[in-house]
XYZ file of C-alpha atoms in Angstrom:
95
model
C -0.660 -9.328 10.335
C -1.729 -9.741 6.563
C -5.464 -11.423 5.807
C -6.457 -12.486 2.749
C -9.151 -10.497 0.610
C -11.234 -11.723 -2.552
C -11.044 -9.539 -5.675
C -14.621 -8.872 -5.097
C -13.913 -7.185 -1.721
C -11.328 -4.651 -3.224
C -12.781 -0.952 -2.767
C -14.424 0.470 -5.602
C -12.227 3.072 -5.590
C -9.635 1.682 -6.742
C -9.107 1.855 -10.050
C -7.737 -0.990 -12.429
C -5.505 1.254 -13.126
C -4.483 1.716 -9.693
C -4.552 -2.111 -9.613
C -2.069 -1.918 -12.089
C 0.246 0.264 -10.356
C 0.353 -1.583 -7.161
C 0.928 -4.633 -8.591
C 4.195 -2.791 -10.097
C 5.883 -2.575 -6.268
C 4.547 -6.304 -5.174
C 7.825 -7.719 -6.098
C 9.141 -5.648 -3.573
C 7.448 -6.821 -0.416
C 8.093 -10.515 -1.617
C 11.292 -10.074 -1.524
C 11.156 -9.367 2.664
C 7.984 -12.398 2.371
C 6.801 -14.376 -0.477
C 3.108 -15.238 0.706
C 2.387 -11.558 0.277
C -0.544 -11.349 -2.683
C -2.062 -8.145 -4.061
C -4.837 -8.031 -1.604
C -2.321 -7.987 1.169
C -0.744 -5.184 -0.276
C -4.262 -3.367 -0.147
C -5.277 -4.056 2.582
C -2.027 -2.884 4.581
C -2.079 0.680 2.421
C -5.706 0.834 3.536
C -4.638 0.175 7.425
C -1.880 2.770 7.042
C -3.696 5.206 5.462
C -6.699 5.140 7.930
C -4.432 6.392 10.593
C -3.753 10.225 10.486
C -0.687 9.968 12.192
C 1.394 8.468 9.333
C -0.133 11.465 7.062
C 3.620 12.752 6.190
C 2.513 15.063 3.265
C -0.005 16.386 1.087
C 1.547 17.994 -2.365
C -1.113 18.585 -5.364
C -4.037 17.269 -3.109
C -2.566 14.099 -2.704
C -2.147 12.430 0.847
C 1.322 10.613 1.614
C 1.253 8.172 4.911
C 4.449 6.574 5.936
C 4.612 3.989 8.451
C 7.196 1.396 9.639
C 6.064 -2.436 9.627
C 7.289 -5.854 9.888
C 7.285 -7.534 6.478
C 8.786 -11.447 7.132
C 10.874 -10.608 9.747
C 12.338 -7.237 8.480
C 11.330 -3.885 9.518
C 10.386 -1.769 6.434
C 9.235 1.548 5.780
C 6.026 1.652 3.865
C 4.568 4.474 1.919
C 0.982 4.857 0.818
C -0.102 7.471 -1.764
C -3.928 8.315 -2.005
C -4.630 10.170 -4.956
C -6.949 13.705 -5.461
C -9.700 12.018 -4.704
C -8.648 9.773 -1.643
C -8.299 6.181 -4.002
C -4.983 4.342 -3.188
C -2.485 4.555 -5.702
C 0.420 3.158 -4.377
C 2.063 1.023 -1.763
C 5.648 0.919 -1.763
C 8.398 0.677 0.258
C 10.973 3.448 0.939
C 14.762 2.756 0.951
């Protein structure tokens, strides 16, 4: 499900900042599988995000996508925030 990425390969709109926040919520998916790196965790918020129907919301011009996947062998909800200008700025998951 998850490929691997190279740093270099990361969208330039994402922010180290950005980087930073992620990074704060991959503790959470290795808990469900502990391969899971930070470019997994980019690449599945840009595969949920590119799919209009997990758009949920859109408050202050953000976009919120929700969409259920199989992390390990668990079913989890996962929620991707883009911000105002369509950069991801989060990937968590939703308890």
């Amino acid at each position: 499900m998850l490929r691997s990425k190279n740093i270099s390969d990361f969208p330039k709109n994402v922010s180290q900042r950005n980087l930073k926040h992620l990074s704060k919520h991959l503790p959470e998916f290795q808990k469900y599988d502990s391969t899971i790196t930070l470019d997994n965790l980019i690449i599945l918020g840009e595969n949920i995000a590119q799919n209009p129907e997990n758009l949920i919301s859109n408050p202050s011009g953000r976009q919120v996508f929700e969409k259920d996947v199989i992390i390990g062998e668990q079913a989890v909800r996962v929620r991707v925030v883009l911000n105002s200008l369509g950069s991801l700025r989060s990937v968590h998951i939703r308890y």
